[in-house]
XYZ file of C-alpha atoms in Angstrom:
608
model
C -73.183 -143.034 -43.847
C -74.037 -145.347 -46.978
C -74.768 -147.925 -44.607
C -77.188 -145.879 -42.143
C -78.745 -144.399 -45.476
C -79.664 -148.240 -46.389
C -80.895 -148.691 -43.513
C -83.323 -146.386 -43.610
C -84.510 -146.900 -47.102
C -85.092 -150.158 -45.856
C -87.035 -149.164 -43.139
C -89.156 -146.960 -44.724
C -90.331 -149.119 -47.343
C -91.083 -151.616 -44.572
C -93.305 -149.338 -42.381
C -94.350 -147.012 -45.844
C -97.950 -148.484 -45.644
C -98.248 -149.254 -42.193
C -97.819 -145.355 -41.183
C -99.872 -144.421 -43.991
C -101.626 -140.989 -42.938
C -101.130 -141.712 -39.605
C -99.641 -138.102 -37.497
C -100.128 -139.470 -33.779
C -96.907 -139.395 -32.530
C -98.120 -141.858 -29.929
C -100.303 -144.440 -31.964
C -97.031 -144.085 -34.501
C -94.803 -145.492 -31.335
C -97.261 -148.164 -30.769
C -97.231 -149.850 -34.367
C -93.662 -149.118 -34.579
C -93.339 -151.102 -31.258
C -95.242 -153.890 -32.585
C -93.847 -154.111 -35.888
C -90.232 -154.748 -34.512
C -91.504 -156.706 -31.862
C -93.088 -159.233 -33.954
C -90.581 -159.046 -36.763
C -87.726 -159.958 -34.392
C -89.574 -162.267 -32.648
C -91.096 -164.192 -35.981
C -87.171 -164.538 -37.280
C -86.318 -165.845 -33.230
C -88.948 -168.286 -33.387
C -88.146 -169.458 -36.605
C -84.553 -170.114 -35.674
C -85.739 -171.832 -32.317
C -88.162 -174.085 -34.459
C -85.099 -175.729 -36.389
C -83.133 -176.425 -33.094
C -86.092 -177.971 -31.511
C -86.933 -179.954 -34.651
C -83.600 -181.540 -34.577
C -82.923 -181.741 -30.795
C -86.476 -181.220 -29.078
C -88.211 -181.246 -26.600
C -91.321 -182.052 -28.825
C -93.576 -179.247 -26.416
C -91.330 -176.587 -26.861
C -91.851 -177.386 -30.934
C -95.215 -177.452 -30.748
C -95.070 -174.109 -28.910
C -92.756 -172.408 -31.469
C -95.399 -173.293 -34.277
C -98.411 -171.924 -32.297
C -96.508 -169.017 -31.381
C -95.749 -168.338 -35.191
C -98.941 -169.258 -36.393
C -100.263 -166.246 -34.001
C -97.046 -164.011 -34.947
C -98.165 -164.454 -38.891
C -101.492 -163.268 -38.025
C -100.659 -160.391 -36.093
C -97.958 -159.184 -38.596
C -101.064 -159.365 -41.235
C -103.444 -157.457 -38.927
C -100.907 -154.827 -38.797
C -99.453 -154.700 -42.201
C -101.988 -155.340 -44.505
C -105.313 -154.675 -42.690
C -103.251 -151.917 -40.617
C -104.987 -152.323 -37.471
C -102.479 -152.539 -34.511
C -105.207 -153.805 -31.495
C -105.836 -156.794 -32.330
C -101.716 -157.067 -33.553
C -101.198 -155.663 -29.917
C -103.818 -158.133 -28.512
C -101.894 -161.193 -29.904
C -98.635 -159.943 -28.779
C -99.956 -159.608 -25.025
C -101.835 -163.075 -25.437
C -98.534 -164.721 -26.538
C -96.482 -163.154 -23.604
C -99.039 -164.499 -20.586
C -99.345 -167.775 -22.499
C -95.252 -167.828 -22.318
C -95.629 -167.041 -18.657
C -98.160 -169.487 -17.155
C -96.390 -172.736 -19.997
C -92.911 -171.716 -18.407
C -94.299 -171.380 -14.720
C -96.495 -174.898 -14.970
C -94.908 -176.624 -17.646
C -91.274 -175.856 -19.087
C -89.570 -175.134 -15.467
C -92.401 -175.511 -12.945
C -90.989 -172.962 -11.464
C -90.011 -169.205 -11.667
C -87.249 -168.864 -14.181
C -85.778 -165.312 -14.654
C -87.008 -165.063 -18.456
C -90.627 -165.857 -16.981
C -89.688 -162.832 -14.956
C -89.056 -161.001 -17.962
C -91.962 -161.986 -20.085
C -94.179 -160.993 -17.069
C -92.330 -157.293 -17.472
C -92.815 -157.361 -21.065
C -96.797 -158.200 -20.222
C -97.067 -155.274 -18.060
C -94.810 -152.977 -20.000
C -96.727 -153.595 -23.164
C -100.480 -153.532 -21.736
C -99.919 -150.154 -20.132
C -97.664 -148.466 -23.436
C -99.719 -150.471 -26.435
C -103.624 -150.083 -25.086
C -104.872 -147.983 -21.866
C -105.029 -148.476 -18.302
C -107.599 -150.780 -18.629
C -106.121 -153.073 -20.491
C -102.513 -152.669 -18.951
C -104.325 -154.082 -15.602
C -106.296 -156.660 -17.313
C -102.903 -157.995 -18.781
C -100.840 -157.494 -15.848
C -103.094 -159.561 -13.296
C -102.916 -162.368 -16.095
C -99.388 -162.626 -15.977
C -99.013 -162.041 -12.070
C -101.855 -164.601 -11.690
C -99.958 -167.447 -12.591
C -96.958 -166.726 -9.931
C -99.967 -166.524 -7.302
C -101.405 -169.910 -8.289
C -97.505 -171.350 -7.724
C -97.286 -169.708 -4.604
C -100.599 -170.649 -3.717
C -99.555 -174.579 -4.667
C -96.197 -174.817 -3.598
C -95.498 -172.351 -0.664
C -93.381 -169.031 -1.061
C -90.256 -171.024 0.418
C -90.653 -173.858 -2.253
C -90.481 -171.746 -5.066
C -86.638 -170.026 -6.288
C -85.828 -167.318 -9.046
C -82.877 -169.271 -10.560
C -80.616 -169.056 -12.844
C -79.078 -172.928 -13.406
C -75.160 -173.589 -14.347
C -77.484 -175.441 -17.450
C -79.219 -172.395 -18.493
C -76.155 -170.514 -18.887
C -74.302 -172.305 -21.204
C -77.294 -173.189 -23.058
C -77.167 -170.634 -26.359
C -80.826 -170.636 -26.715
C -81.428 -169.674 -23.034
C -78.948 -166.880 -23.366
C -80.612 -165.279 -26.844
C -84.042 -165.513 -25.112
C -82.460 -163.573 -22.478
C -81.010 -161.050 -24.406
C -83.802 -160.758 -26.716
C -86.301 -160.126 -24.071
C -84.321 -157.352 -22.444
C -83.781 -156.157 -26.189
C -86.963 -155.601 -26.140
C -87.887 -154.012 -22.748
C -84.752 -151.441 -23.515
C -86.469 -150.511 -27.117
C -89.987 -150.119 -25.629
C -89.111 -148.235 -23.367
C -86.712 -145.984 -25.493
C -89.723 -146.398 -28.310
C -92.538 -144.807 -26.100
C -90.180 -141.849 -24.483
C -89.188 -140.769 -27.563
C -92.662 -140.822 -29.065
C -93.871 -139.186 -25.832
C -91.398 -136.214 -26.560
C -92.419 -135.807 -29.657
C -96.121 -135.596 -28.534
C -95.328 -132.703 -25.990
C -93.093 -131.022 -28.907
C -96.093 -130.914 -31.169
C -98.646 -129.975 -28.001
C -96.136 -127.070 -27.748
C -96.034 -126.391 -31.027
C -100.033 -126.478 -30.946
C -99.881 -124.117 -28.269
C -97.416 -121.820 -30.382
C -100.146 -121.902 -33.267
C -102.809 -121.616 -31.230
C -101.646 -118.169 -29.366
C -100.328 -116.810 -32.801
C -104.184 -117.857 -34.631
C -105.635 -116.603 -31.643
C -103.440 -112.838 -32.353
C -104.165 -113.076 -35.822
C -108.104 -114.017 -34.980
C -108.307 -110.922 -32.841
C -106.474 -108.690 -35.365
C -108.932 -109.675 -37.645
C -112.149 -109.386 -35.685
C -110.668 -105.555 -35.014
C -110.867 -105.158 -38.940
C -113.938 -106.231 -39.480
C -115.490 -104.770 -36.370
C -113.507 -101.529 -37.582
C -115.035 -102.425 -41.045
C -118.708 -102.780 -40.035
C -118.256 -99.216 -37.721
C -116.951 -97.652 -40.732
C -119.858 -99.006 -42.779
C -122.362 -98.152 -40.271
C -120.769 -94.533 -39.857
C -120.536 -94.396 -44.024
C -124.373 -95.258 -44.012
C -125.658 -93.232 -41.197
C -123.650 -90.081 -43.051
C -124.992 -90.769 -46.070
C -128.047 -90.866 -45.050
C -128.036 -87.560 -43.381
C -126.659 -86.341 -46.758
C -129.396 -88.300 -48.277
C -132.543 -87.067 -46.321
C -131.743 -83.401 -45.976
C -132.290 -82.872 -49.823
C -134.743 -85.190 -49.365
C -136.899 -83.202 -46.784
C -136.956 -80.293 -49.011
C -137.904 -81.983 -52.074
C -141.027 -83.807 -49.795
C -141.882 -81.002 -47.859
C -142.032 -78.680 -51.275
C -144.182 -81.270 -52.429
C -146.412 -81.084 -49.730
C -146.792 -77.566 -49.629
C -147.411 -76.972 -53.490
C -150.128 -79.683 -53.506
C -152.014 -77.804 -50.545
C -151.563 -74.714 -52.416
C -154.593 -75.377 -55.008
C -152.610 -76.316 -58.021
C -153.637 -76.394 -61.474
C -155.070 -80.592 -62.807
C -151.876 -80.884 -65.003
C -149.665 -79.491 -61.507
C -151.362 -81.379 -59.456
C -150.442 -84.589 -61.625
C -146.867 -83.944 -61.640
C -146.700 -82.706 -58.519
C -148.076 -86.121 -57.119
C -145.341 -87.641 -59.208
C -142.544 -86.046 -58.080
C -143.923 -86.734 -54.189
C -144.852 -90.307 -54.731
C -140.755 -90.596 -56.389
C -139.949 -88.759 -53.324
C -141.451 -90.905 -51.224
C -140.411 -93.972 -52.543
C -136.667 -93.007 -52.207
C -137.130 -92.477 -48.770
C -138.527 -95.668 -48.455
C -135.604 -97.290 -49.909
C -133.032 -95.425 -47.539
C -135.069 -96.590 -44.493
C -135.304 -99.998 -45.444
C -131.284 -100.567 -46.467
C -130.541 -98.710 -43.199
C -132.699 -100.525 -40.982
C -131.297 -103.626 -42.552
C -128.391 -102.582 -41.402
C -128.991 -102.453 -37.958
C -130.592 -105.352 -37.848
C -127.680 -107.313 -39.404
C -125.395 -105.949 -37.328
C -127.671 -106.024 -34.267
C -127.339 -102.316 -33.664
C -131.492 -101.916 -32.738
C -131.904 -101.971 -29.530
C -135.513 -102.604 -28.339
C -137.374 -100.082 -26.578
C -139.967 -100.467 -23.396
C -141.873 -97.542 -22.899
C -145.760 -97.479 -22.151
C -148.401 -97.104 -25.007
C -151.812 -97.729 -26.222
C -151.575 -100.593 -28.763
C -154.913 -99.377 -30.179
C -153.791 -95.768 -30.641
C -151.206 -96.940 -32.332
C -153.074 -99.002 -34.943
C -155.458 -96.389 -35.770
C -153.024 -94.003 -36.323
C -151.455 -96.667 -39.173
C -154.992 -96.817 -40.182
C -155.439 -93.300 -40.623
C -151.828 -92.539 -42.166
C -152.931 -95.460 -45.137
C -156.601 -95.147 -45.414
C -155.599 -92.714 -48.500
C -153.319 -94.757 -50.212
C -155.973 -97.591 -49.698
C -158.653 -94.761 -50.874
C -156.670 -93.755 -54.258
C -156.786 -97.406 -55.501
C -160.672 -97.903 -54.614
C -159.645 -100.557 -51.597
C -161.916 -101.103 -48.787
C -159.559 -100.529 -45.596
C -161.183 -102.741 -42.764
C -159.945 -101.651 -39.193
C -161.070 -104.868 -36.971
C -160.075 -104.383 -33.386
C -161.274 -105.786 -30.304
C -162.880 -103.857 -27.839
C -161.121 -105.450 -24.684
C -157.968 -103.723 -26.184
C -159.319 -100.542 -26.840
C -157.731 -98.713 -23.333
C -155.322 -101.028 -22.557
C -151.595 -99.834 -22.036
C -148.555 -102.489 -22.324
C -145.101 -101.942 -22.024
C -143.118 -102.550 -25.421
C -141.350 -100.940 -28.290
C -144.204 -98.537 -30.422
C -141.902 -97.873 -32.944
C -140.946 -101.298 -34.075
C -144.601 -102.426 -33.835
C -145.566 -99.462 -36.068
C -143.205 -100.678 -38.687
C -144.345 -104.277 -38.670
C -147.887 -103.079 -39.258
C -146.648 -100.142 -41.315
C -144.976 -103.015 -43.855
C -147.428 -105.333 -43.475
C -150.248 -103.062 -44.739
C -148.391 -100.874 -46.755
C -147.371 -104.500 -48.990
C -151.156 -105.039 -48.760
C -152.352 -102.208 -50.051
C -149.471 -102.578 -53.370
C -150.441 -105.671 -54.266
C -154.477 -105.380 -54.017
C -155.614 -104.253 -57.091
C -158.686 -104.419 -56.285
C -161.185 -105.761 -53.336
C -160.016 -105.064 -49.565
C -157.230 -105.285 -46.737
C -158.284 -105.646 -43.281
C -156.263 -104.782 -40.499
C -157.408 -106.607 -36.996
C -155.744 -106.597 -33.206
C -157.436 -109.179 -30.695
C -156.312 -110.442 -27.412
C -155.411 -114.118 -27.875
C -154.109 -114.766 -23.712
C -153.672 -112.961 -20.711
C -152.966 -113.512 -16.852
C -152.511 -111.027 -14.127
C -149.638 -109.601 -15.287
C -149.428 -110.352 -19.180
C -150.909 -109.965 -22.422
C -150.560 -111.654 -26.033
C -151.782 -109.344 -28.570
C -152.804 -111.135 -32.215
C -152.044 -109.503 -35.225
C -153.585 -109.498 -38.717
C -152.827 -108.072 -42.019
C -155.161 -109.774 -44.535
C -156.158 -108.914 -48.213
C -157.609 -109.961 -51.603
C -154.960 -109.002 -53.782
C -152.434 -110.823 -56.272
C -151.159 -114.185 -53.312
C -147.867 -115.372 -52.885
C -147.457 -119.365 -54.655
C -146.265 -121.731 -52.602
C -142.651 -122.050 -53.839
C -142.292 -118.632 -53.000
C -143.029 -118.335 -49.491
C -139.478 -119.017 -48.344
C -137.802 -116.585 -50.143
C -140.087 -113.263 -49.733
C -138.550 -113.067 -46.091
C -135.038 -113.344 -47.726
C -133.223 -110.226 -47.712
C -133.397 -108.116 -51.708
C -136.156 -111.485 -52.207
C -139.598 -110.824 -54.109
C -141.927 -113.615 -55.127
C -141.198 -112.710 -58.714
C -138.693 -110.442 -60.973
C -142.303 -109.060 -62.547
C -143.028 -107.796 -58.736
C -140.341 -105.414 -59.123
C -141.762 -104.006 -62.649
C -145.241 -103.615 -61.617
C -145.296 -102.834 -57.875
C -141.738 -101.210 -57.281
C -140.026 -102.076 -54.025
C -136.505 -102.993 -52.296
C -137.249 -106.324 -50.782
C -136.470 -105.728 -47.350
C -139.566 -105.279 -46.112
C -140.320 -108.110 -45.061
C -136.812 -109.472 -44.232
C -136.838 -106.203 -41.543
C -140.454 -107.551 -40.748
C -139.011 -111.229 -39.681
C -136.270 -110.066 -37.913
C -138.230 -107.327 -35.774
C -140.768 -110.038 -34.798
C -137.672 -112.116 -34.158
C -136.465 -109.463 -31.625
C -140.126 -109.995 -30.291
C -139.819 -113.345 -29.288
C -142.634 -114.020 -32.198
C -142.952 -115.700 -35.451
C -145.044 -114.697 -38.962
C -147.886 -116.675 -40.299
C -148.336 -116.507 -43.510
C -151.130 -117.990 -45.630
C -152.072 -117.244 -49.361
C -153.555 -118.245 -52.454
C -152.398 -117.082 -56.081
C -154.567 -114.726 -56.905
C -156.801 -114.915 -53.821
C -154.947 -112.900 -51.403
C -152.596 -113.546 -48.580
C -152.744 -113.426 -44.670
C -149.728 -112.278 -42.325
C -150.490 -113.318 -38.673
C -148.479 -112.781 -35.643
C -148.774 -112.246 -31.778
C -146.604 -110.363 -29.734
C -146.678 -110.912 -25.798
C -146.504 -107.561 -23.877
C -146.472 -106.875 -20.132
C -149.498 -105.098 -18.561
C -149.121 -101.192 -17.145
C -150.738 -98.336 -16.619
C -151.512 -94.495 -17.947
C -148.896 -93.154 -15.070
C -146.369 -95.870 -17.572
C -146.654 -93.344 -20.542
C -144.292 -91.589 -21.493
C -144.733 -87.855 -20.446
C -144.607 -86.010 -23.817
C -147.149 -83.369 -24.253
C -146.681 -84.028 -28.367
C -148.639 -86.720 -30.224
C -147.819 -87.560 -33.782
C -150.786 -88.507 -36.391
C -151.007 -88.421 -39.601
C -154.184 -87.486 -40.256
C -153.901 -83.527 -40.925
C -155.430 -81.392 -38.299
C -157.703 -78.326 -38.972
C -156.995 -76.195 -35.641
C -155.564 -72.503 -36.128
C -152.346 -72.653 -34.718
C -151.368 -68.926 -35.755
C -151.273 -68.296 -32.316
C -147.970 -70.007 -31.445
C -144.685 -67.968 -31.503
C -141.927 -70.591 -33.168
C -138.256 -70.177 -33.586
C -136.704 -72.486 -36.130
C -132.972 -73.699 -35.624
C -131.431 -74.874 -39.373
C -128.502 -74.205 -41.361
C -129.587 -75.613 -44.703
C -131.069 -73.081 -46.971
C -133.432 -75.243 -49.126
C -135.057 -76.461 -45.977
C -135.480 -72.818 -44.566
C -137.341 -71.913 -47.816
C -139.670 -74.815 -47.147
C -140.810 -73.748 -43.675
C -141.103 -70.779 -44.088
C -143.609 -71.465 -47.156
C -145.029 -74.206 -44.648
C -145.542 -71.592 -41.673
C -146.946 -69.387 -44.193
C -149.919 -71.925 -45.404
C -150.417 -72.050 -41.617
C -150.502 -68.454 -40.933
C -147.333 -68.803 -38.454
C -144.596 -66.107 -38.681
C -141.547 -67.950 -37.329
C -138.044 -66.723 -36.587
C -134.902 -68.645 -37.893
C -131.171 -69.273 -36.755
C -128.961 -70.413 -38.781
C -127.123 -72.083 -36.085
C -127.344 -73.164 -32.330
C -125.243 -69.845 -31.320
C -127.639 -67.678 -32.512
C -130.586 -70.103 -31.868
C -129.251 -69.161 -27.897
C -128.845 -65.798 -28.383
C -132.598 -65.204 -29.622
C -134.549 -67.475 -27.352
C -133.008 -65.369 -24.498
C -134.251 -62.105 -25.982
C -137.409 -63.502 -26.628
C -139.694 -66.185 -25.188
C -141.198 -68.384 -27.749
C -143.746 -71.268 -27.378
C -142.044 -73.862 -29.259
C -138.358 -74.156 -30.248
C -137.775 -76.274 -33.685
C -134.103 -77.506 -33.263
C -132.066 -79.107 -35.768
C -129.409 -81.355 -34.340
C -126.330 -80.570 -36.677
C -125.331 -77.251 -37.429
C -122.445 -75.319 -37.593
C -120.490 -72.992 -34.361
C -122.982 -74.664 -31.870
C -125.196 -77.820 -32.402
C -128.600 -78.854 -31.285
C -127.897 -80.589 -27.973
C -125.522 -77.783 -26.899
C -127.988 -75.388 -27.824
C -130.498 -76.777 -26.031
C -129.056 -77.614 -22.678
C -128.132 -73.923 -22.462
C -131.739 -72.504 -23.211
C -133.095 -75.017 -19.943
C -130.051 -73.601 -18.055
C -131.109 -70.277 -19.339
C -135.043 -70.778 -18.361
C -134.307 -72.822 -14.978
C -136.652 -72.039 -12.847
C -138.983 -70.743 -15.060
C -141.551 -71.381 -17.941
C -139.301 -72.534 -20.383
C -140.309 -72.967 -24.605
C -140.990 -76.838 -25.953
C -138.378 -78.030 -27.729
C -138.634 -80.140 -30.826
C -135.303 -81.258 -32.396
C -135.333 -82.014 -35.878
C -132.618 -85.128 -37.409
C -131.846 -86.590 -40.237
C -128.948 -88.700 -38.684
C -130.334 -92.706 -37.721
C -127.125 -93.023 -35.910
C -128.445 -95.587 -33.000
C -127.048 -93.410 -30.174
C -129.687 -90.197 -31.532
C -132.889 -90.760 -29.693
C -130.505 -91.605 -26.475
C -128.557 -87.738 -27.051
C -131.890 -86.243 -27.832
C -133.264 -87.291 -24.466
C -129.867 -86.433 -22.413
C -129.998 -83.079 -23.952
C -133.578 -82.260 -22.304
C -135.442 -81.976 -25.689
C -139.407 -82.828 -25.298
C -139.531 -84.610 -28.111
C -137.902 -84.842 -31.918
C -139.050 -85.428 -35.770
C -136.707 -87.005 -38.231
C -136.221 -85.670 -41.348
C -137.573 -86.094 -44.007
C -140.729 -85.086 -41.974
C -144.436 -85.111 -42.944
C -145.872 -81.485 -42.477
C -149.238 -83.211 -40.839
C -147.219 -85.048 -37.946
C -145.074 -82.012 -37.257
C -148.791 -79.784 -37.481
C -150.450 -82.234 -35.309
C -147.643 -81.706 -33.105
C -148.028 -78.180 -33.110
C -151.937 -78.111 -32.455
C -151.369 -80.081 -29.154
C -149.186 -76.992 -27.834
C -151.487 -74.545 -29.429
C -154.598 -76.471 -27.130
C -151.945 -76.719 -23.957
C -151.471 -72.967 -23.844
C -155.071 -71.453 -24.541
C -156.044 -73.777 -21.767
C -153.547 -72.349 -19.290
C -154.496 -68.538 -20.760
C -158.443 -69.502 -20.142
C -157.641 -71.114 -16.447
């Protein structure tokens, strides 16, 4: 046990360096291979050089040395510069050099250790380099038994084993040696090769428990980012409700005439208002967008309705600060319908301008739409937000499209803002297939280009909703219209029904979908205001039983009303049969607007 201990001190001292960092089981064989072979075969030759200094022949001295010489340099290629090829390369070139001196010039013949160099030849080409190499090898050593049968004749030439030979000791330990060596390269390379399909099983082991543990953990966090999304879409439900009350209150006390010091607060507490609900759309839509949940929409609309509506919704903002609002559009575009996502587009522009607008203290923002190409089929539409206002330096550029980024911590004191906006801009022109331009000057203003490709359709591609939302607030009587108003919440009944008041509308109200049923089938009203989540029955339910109720017949328009941004919404509006919906918080002029259309739809039908 001592002894075997020893040993393998010994041993691993010796090969301590040469294995240094080295985990191939297979390139480990190799240099393991050629240590021992040209360890063993150094001390051999170094024996055989003393016997055939004192008894000769003086070729087979001269051999020994060159032999060593090219030993020495192998053993220094692998040791100290611990690079087995060209160790490997020596050892091969030594063996076919051993083979063609003993075939043309030691026996002239085919001796049986000629035979075994030529196996050590092939053995070692093949296990110590690739198949290349093994061949290249192998055809040396075969070669030179060719060439003697070639010269000689295959009857001349014997594999012989002399009476001479076998009593001579250095024959015999060449013999042994050699097959020595065969046995231990052989035994070498197996056993490496076993270890090599131990650690590819192992591998495989790992591999299928990472993969279970990868798969565990992309459940977490894809359990993780649902319960995020869930946490924020409930939150904001929770968040807006309040919030439509607060707005709408806002909105109807500031078109009730009030006093110059009401007024002032008043327009306080809405712009605050506002500005929260600004900062819940933006982090939610940021959400989505990080965890891809928008999904783009292709419906039909007028590109040109839809910018002057977003010229009409900020021409006051632009108004209160003494900004000229420029509306540049080109006239080619003026009835043209594409197919494309409205919404998204609106809230490019909508950020675009709105960030104008803030940071223009003074001078103007223009607001142009001009068609850059088009084909049969296909239209590029070229955007333009430009103003005069405070410019973006050129260090800063970058990092205003990073997420929670502003050009400058002042930005935040002075103008207010998340940060997101444009983030949420880059990445909805991303899901465009488009890129932002963006040139500025400090203090001379800044330019946001883009173009958005669309395909070409048609009126009959529009969606066929009766309602149209603006912002601009319309001055037709809609008293006429009998509404009934779906909600649960208490602070938000208050608010309509001061709202219906300023708009001489007496509306009935439901505090829940039940009840919602029970009076629309009593009654027949014009327009049905339906508020997704309520208690005993919800919105959808509600609805799909007043169209079941009214098949066949005339049935009212229904409207619902959300304050959930849960992605699957807009889809469960549209299943449920409702004509069209308004998320909360709402502005009173969209929802009017909406209104006035009916109002015009049915004293058409009553006049025809």
């Amino acid at each position: 046990m001592l002894l075997q201990m020893n040993f393998a001190s010994i041993k691993s001292n010796l090969l301590g360096s040469v294995f240094l960092n080295i985990t191939d089981p297979i390139k480990r064989a190799r240099i393991h291979i050629l240590f021992y072979m040209i360890l063993v075969s150094i001390v051999f030759c170094i024996g055989l050089f003393f016997v055939y200094l004192k008894i000769g022949p003086p070729f087979q001295l001269v051999r020994i040395v060159f032999i060593l010489i090219l030993l020495f340099y192998g053993i220094y290629e692998l040791w100290v510069r611990q690079n087995y090829k060209p160790a490997s390369h020596i050892v091969l070139s030594v063996l076919v050099m051993l083979v063609w001196s003993n075939t043309f010039l030691v026996n002239n013949g085919i001796s049986i250790i000629t035979i075994q160099y030529i196996l050590l030849a092939i053995t070692c080409g093949f296990y110590l380099h690739n198949g290349r190499w093994g061949i290249f090898y192998s055809f040396l050593a075969i070669l030179a038994l060719v060439i003697l049968f070639l010269q000689d004749g295959v009857t001349k030439v014997n594999l012989y084993i002399t009476n001479r030979q076998v009593i001579n000791p250095v024959f015999i330990a060449v013999l042994m040696i050699n097959f020595f060596q065969l046995i231990f390269i052989n035994y070498h390379f197996l056993k490496s090769l076993q270890s090599a399909i131990a650690q590819l099983g192992k591998a495989q082991r790992d591999e299928i428990e990472l993969n279970k543990q990868l798969k565990i953990a992309i459940e977490i966090a894809q359990n993780s980012s649902m319960e995020k999304t869930d946490f924020l879409s409930t939150m904001s439900h929770e968040l807006r409700t309040p919030l439509n009350s607060v707005i709408g209150m806002s909105h109807v006390l500031l078109a009730d005439n009030p006093r110059a010091d009401q007024e002032e607060n008043l327009k306080v507490l809405h712009f605050s208002a506002e500005s929260l609900l600004a900062l819940i759309n933006d982090i939610l839509d940021f959400n989505k967008l990080e965890y891809s949940k928008i999904e783009m929409e292709k419906t039909g609309f007028k590109p040109a309705e839809l910018i002057a509506r977003i010229y009409d919704g900020l021409k006051n903002q632009s108004d209160e600060k003494g900004i000229n609002f420029i509306l540049n559009m080109d006239d080619r575009l003026k009835d043209l319908v594409v197919i494309g996502d409205p919404t998204r587009l609106l809230q490019i522009l909508f950020n675009l301008v709105g960030n104008a607008i803030k940071f223009t203290p003074r001078g103007e923002v223009e607001l142009s739409m001009h068609l850059s190409e088009e084909d049969d089929q296909n239209i590029s539409i070229a955007f333009a937000v430009r103003d005069t206002g405070i410019g973006i330096s050129l260090e800063k550029r970058e990092i205003i499209f990073e997420p929670f980024a502003q050009a400058s911590v002042n930005i935040t004191r002075r103008f207010g803002g998340s940060g997101l906006g444009l983030a949420i801009t880059k990445q909805l022109l991303d899901l465009h297939g488009s890129q932002i331009d963006l040139r500025s000057e400090e203090n001379a203003g800044t330019t946001f280009k883009f173009s958005i490709s669309y395909k070409k359709a048609s009126l009959a591609d529009m969606p066929s909703k009766v309602l149209f939302s603006a912002f601009s607030e319309s001055t037709e009587n809609i008293s006429s219209l009998s509404i009934l108003v779906a909600e649960d919440n208490a602070m938000n009944i208050l608010f309509m029904k001061k709202l219906f008041k300023s708009w001489d509308i007496k509306a009935d109200f439901a505090e829940n979908g039940k009840v919602a049923l029970e009076m629309a089938e009593i009654k027949f009203y014009d327009v049905v205001l339906m508020d997704i989540h309520m208690p005993v029955m919800d919105g959808y339910e509600a609805s799909r039983r007043i169209q079941k109720f009214y098949d066949g017949r005339e049935r009212p328009v229904m409207i619902a009303l959300t304050a959930s941004v849960a992605n699957d919404v807009i889809n469960k509006i549209d299943h449920a049969g409702l004509d069209d919906y308004i998320s909360k918080p709402f502005n009173p002029n969209e929802l009017k607007n909406k209104l006035a259309t009916l109002s015009r739809l049915k004293l058409s039908k009553i006049i025809s």
